[in-house]
XYZ file of C-alpha atoms in Angstrom:
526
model
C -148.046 -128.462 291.757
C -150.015 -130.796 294.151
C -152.318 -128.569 296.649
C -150.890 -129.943 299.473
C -146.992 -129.162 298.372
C -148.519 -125.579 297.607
C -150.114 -125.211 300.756
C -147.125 -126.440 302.490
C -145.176 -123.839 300.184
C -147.286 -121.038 301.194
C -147.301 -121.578 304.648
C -143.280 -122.052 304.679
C -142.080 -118.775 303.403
C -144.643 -116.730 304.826
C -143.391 -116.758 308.285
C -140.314 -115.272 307.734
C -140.121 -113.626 304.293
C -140.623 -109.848 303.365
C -140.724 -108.297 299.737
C -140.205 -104.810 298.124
C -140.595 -103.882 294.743
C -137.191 -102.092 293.450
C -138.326 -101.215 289.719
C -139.083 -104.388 287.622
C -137.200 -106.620 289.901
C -138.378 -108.285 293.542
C -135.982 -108.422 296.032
C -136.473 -109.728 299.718
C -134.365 -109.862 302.854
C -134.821 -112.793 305.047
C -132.885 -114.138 308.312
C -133.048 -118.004 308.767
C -130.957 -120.501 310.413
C -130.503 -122.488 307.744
C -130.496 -122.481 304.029
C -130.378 -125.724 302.234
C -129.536 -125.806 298.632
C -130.200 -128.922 296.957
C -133.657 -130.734 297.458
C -132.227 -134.269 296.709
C -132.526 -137.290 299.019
C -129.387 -135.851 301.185
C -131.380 -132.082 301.395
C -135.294 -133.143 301.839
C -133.569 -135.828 304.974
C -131.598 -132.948 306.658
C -134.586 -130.277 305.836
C -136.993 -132.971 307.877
C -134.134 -132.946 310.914
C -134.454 -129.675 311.351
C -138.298 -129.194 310.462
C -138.988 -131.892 313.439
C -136.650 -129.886 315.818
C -138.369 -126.342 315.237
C -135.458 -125.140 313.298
C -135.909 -122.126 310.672
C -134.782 -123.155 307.212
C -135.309 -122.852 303.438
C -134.688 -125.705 301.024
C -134.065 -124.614 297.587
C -133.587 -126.566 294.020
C -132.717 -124.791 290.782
C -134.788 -127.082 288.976
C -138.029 -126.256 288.451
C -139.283 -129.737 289.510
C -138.691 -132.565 290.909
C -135.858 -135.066 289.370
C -137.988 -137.986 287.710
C -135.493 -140.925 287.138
C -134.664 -144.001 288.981
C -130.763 -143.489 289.428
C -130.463 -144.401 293.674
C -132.355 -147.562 293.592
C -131.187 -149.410 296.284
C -132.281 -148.179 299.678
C -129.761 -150.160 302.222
C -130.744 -151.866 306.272
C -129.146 -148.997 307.805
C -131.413 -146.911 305.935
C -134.467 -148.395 306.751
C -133.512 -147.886 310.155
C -132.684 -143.683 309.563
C -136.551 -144.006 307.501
C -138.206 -145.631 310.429
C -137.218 -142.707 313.177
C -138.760 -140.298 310.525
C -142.004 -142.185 310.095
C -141.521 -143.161 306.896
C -140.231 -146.886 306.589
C -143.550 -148.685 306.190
C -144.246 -146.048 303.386
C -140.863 -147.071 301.991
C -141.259 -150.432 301.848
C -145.412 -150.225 300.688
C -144.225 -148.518 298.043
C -140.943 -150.634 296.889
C -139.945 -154.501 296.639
C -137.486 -156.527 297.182
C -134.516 -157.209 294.970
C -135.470 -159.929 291.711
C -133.113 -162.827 291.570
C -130.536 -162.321 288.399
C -130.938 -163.990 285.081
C -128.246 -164.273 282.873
C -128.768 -165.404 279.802
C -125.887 -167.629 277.186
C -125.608 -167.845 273.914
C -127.453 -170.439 273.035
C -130.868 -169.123 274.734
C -130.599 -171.248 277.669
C -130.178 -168.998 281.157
C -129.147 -169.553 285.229
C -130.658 -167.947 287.723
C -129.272 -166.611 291.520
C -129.625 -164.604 293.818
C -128.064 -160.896 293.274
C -128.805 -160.262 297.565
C -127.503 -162.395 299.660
C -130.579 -163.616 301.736
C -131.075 -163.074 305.491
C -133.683 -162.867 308.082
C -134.421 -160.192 310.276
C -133.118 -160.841 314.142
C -134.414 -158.537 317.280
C -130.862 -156.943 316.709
C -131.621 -156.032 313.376
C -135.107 -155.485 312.097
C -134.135 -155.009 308.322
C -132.332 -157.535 306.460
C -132.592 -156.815 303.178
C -132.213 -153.879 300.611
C -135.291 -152.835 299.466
C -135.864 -151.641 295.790
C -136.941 -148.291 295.135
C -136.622 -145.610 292.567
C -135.336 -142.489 293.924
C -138.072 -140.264 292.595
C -140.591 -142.119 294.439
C -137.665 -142.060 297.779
C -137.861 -138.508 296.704
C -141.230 -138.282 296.609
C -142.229 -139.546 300.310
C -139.549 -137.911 301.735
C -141.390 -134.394 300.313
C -144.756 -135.432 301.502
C -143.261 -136.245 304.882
C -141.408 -132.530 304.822
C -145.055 -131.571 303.746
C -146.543 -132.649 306.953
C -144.076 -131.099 309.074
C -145.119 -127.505 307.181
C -142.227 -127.540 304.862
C -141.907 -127.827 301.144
C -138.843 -127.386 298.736
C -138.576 -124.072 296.287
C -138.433 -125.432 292.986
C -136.915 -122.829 290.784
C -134.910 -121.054 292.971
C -131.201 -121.164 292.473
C -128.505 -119.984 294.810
C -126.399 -117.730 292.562
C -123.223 -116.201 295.289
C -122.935 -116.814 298.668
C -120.394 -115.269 300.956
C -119.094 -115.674 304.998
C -118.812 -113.399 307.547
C -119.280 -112.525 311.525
C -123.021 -113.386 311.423
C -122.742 -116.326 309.053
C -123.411 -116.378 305.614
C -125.314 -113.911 303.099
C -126.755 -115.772 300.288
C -127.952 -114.814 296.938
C -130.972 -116.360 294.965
C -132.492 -116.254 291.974
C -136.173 -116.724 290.913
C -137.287 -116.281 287.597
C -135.230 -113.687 287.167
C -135.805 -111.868 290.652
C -133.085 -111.951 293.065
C -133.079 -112.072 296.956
C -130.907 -111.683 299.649
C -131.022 -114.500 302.498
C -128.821 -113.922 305.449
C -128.159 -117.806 307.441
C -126.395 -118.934 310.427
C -125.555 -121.893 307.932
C -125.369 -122.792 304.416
C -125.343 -126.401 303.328
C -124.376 -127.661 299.621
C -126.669 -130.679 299.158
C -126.428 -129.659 295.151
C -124.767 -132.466 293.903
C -121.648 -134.093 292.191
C -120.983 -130.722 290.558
C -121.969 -128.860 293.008
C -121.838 -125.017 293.061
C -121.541 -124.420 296.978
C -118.126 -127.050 297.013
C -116.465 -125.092 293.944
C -117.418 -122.168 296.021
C -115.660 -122.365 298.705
C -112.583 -124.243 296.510
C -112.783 -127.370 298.021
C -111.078 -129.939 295.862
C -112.572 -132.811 295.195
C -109.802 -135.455 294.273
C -110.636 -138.995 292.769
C -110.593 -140.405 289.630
C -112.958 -141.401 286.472
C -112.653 -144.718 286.863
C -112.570 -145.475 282.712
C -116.504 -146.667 282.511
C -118.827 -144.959 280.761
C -122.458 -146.448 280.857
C -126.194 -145.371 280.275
C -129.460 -146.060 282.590
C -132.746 -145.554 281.653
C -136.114 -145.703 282.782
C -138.480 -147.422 280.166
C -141.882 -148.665 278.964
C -140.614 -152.308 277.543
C -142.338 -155.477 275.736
C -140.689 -158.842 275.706
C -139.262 -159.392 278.776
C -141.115 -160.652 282.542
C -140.631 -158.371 285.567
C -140.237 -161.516 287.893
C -136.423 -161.281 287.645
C -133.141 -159.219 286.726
C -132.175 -159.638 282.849
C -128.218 -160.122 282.155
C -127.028 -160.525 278.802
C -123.913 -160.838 277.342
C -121.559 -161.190 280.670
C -118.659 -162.437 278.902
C -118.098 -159.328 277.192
C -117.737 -156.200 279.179
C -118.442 -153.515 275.932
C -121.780 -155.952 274.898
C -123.102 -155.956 278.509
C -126.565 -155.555 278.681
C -128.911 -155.582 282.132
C -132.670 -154.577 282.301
C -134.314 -154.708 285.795
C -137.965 -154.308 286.621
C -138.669 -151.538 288.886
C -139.865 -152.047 291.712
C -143.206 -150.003 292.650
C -143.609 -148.857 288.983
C -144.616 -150.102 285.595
C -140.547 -149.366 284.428
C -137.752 -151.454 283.193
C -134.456 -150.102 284.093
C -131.520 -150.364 281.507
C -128.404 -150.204 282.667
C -125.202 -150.751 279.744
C -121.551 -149.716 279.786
C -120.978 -147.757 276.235
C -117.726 -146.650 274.579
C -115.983 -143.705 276.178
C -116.499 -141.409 273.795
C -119.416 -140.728 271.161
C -122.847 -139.662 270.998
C -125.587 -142.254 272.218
C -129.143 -142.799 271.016
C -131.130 -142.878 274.379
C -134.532 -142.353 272.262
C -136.758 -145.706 272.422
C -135.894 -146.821 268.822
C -132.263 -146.356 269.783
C -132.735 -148.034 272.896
C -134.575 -150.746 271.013
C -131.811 -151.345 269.221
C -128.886 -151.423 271.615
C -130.996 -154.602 273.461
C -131.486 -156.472 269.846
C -128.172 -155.949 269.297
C -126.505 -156.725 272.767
C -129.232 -159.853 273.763
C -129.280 -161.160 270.483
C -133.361 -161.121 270.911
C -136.001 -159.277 268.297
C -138.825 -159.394 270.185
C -137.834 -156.705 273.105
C -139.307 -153.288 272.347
C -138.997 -150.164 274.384
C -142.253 -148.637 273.985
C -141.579 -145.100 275.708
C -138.439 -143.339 277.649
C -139.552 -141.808 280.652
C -135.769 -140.689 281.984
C -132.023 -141.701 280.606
C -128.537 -140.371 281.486
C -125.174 -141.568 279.946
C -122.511 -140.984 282.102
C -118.465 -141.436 283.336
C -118.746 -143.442 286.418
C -116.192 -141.792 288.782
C -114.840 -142.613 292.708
C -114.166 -138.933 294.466
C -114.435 -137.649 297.878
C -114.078 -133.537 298.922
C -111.061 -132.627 300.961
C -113.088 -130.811 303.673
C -116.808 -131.045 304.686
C -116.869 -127.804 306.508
C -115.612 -124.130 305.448
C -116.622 -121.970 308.677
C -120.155 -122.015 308.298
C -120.779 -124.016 305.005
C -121.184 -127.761 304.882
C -121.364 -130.044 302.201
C -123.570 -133.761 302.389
C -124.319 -135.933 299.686
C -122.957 -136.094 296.283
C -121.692 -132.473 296.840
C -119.207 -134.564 299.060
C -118.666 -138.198 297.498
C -119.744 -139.445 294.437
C -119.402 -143.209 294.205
C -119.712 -145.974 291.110
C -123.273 -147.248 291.345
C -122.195 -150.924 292.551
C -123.287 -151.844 295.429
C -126.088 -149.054 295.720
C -124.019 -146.777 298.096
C -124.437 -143.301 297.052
C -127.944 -142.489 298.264
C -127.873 -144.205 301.307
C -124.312 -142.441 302.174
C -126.116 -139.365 301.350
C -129.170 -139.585 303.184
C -126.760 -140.409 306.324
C -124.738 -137.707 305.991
C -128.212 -135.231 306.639
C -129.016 -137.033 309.520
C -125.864 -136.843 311.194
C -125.636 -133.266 310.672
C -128.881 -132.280 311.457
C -129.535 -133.168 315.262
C -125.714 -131.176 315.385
C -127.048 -128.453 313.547
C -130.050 -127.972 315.786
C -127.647 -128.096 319.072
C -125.555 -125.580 318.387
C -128.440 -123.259 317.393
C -129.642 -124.477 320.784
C -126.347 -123.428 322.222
C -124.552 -126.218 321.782
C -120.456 -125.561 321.585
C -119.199 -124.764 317.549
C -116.933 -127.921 318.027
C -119.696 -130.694 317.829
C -120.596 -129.598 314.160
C -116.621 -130.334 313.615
C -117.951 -133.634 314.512
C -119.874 -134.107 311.393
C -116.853 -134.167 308.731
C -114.516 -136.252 311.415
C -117.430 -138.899 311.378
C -119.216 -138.959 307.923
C -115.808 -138.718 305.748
C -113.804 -141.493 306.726
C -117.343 -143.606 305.894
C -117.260 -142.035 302.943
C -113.732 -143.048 302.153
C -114.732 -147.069 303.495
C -117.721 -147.407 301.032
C -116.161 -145.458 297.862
C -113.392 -148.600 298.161
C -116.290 -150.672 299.257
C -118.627 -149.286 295.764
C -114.859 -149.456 293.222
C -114.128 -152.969 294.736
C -117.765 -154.131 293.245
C -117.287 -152.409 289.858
C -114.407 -154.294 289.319
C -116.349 -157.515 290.418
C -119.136 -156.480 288.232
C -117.188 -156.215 284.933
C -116.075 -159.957 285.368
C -119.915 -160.645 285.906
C -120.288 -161.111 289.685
C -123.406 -158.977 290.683
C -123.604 -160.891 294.450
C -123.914 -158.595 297.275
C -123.198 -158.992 300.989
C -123.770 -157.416 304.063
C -121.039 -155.176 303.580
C -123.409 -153.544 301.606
C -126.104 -152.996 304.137
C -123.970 -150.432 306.230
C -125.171 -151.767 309.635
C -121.661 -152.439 310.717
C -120.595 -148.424 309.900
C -119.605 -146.729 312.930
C -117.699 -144.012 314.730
C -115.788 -145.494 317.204
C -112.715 -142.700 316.976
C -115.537 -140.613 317.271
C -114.861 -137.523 320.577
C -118.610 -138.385 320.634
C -117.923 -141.990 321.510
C -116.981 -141.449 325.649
C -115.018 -143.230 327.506
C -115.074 -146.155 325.218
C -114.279 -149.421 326.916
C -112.319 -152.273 325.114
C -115.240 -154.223 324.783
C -114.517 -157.685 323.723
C -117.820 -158.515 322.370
C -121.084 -156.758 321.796
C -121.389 -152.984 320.219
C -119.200 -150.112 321.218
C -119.102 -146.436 322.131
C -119.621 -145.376 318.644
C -121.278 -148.144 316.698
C -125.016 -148.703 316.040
C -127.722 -149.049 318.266
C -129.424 -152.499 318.104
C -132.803 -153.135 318.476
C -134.441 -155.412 320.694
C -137.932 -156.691 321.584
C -139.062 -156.106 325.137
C -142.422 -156.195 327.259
C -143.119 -152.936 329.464
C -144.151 -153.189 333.231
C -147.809 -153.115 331.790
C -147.482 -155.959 329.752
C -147.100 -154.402 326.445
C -144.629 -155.613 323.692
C -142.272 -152.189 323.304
C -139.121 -152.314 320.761
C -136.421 -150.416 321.911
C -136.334 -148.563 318.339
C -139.773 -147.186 319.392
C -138.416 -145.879 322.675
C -135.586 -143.972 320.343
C -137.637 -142.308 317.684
C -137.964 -138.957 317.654
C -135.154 -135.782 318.449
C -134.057 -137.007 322.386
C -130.883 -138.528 323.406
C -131.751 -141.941 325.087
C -130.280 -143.409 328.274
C -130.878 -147.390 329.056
C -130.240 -148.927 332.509
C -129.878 -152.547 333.145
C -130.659 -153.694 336.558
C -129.705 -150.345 337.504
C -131.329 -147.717 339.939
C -133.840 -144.969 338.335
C -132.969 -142.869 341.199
C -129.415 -142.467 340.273
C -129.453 -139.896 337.160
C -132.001 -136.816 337.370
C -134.897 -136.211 334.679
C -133.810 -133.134 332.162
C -134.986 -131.394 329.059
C -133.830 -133.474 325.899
C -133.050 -136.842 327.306
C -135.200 -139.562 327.973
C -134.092 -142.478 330.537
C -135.390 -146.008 330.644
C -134.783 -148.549 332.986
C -134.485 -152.595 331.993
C -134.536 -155.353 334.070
C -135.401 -155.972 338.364
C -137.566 -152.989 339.338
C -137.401 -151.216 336.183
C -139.947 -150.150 333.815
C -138.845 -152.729 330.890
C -138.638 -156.505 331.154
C -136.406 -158.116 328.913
C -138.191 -161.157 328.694
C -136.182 -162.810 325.878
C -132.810 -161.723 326.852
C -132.775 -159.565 323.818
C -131.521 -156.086 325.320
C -128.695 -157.653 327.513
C -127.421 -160.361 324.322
C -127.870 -157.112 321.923
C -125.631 -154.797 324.265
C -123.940 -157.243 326.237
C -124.672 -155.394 329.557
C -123.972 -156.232 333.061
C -126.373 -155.261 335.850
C -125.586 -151.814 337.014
C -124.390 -150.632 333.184
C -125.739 -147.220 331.519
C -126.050 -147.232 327.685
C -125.915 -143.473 326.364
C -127.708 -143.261 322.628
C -127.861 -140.467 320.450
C -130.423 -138.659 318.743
C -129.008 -140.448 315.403
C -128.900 -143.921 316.814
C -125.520 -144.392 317.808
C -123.879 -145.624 321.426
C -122.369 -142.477 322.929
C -121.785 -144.397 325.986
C -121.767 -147.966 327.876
C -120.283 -147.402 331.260
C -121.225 -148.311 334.605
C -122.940 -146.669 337.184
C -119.652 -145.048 339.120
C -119.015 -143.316 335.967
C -122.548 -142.129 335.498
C -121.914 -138.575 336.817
C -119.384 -138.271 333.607
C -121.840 -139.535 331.042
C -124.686 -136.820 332.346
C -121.952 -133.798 331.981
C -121.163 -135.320 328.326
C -125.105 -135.118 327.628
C -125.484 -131.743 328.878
C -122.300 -130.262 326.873
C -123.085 -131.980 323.764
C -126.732 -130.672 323.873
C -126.914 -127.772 325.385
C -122.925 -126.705 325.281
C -123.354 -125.800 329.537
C -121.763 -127.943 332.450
C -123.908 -130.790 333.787
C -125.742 -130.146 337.070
């Protein structure tokens, strides 16, 4: 283990664990807010929510290390935004690339290239305009270090074994090493997966359907082949597809090739080796070493509930998608960080009813991008790998949302609901400032455009900005009022997770500050 994960370890579960000794076997007690099981993408982004807002919690993984393959690859706009309020995106991107244009190869050795992204350029409205590449162990990775500096780390190793609801919230049983312990929670979240042990639980069902493709991906040492592009062979048969992709930020190749339904595989490097002479028709190509492979049924399913009283689900626990379109992660990583500012209210004292929120918000996005992910499979097996900015999930919102207020029918510009844009602006000082900057961090945000300070009152949790004549931002390109398409004397509400709660004017101000204080604090407004 890496000193500073230990450290971070040590210092974790020392503030609120206690042991005994009961014969050969260690038991403990412990009362936490919040135990996380799974210490994926979806559980290391929710564990840093509520790390960064003082909440207790334990994140634990029944593996005794960290997963090591490339699976999630695709890290999506929308993404990059959720990465930059947690201090990571420059990290992200240092360590990643961009997408390789695709290279299919015909029959008689000749090839085409194009692109497999469909190209765009950042705007002030949206900083990131392109899917970045990056295996998810190394996602994985710098989401733990950033957990690390917040004086977390997961618990590798220890498996949740029963769990069970009452009064007081859930009572929780793990197991390390043979040594069980008792964990008493407000909440319990299932971040553990597509078969996830907290969702059969509780007996959600989890309807869908195998979706009759059965395919392998692996992570390999290769010879033969350049890494300044993405290798197709073989489109014109869907059983003798073969695609090999450089990795981006590593030495690795991945494979990725649709096998027969049923059957044993080789995924060892000679067998490997000989799947891509076979299927490209090419002798020279040599995988050298396997570092990770998986063959498995691609399937489209989506859990009935996301909340049981106290128990939530995020991530694959709760949707498992096709790989297409590079969906699944990014959905998942989402999911945490719309439940964890909720989370962290209602432990605040925030009313039950806004972690109801969660499931009415994330599901129905999880219904729109498992059609979004199937609709690409079945693109994919005639050969079209293009992707849009459908993909990109900047246009997901939540405008049936009871957290979008008062929504106006807006006939242009973003909504109660939708995404925040960004926009470049110059404080009173002079200084460039980017509105993204002014909402990082754990605070609800609230914009006014040409609009008196005076008119809403400072309080714990929100943080108010005023834009334009007399205020303390100047938009000097027009970018705030094109990117919210304001009128002077408008109020833009934001939440902690970057979405409009509110854009109303200043008469209906008073209703927009008693919406703040009951979805924060669950108390009237003053």
């Amino acid at each position: 283990m890496h000193l500073a994960h230990f450290f971070c370890l040590a210092y974790a579960r020392s503030s609120y664990v206690h042991f005994t000794h009961i014969g050969a076997v260690m038991t403990s007690h412990s009362k936490i807010d919040v135990l996380i099981c799974g210490a994926g993408a979806a559980g290391l982004t929710l564990a840093i929510e509520l790390a960064r807002r003082g909440i207790a919690f334990r994140l634990v993984e029944k593996m005794d290390s960290p997963f090591h393959g490339s699976r999630g690859k695709g890290i999506q706009p929308r993404t990059l935004e959720v990465f930059e309020d947690l201090g990571i995106v420059d990290r992200i991107i240092a360590a990643g690339g961009l997408y390789p244009a695709v290279r299919e190869y015909r029959s008689d050795g000749s090839h085409t290239e194009s692109e497999v992204v469909e190209r765009a350029e950042p705007t002030p409205a949206e900083p990131y305009a392109l899917p970045q590449m990056l295996p998810q162990y190394l996602t994985e990775a710098i989401l733990r270090d950033r957990l690390c500096e917040l004086g977390h780390a997961p618990e590798f190793g220890c498996e949740l074994i029963d769990f069970s609801q009452g009064e007081a919230g859930v009572v929780a049983r793990l197991r390390r090493h043979g040594n069980d312990e008792v964990v008493q929670a407000r909440y319990l979240v299932g971040a553990d997966g597509g078969r996830s042990f907290v969702r059969k639980t509780l007996g959600v069902d989890f309807p869908g359907k195998t979706l009759g493709v059965r395919a392998i991906v692996a992570d390999v040492v290769l010879d033969g082949l350049s890494r300044d592009a993405w290798h197709r062979f073989n489109d014109g048969s869907m059983e003798q597809q073969l695609a090999v992709c450089p990795l981006a930020g590593t030495a690795l190749f991945q494979i990725q090739a649709p096998i027969p339904l049923e059957g044993e595989v080789d995924l060892s490097a000679a067998g490997l080796t000989a799947m891509l002479h076979d299927r490209s028709g090419r002798g020279d190509l040599l995988v050298k070493s396997v570092s990770w492979a998986s063959a498995y049924q691609m399937n489209a399913r989506l859990a009935d509930r996301y909340r049981v009283q106290q128990v939530f689900l995020v991530g694959d626990a709760a949707h498992i998608h096709p790989p297409t379109g590079g969906q699944g992660l990014n959905t998942s990583i989402q999911d945490a960080y719309n439940l964890g500012w909720k989370l962290a209210a209602v432990l605040r004292g925030a009313e039950d009813a806004l972690l109801d929120t969660y499931e009415q918000e994330r599901r129905p996005v999880a219904a729109e991008v498992l059609g979004l992910s199937t609709q690409l499979l079945a693109a994919a097996k005639q050969g079209d790998m293009r992707r849009g900015r459908n993909v990109r999930q900047l246009d997901l919102g939540y405008a049936d949302s009871v957290l979008a207020l008062e929504r106006p029918e807006r006939l242009h510009g973003p909504y109660a609901g939708g995404r925040a844009p960004d926009a470049p602006m110059r404080g009173a000082s002079g200084r460039p400032v980017r509105l993204f900057d002014l909402l990082k961090g754990t605070h609800w945000t609230l914009f006014g455009y040409d609009a008196d300070r005076a008119c809403v009152a400072a309080r714990a949790g929100l943080r108010i900005h005023t834009v334009g004549e007399g205020g303390e931002l100047v938009d000097e390109g027009g970018h705030f009022r094109a990117g919210y398409a304001v009128s002077a004397g408008e109020w833009v509400l934001v939440r902690p997770d970057g979405y409009i709660a509110a854009i109303v004017g200043t008469e209906h101000l008073g209703a927009v500050e008693v919406f703040f204080q009951y979805a924060e604090y669950g108390m009237p407004g003053a």
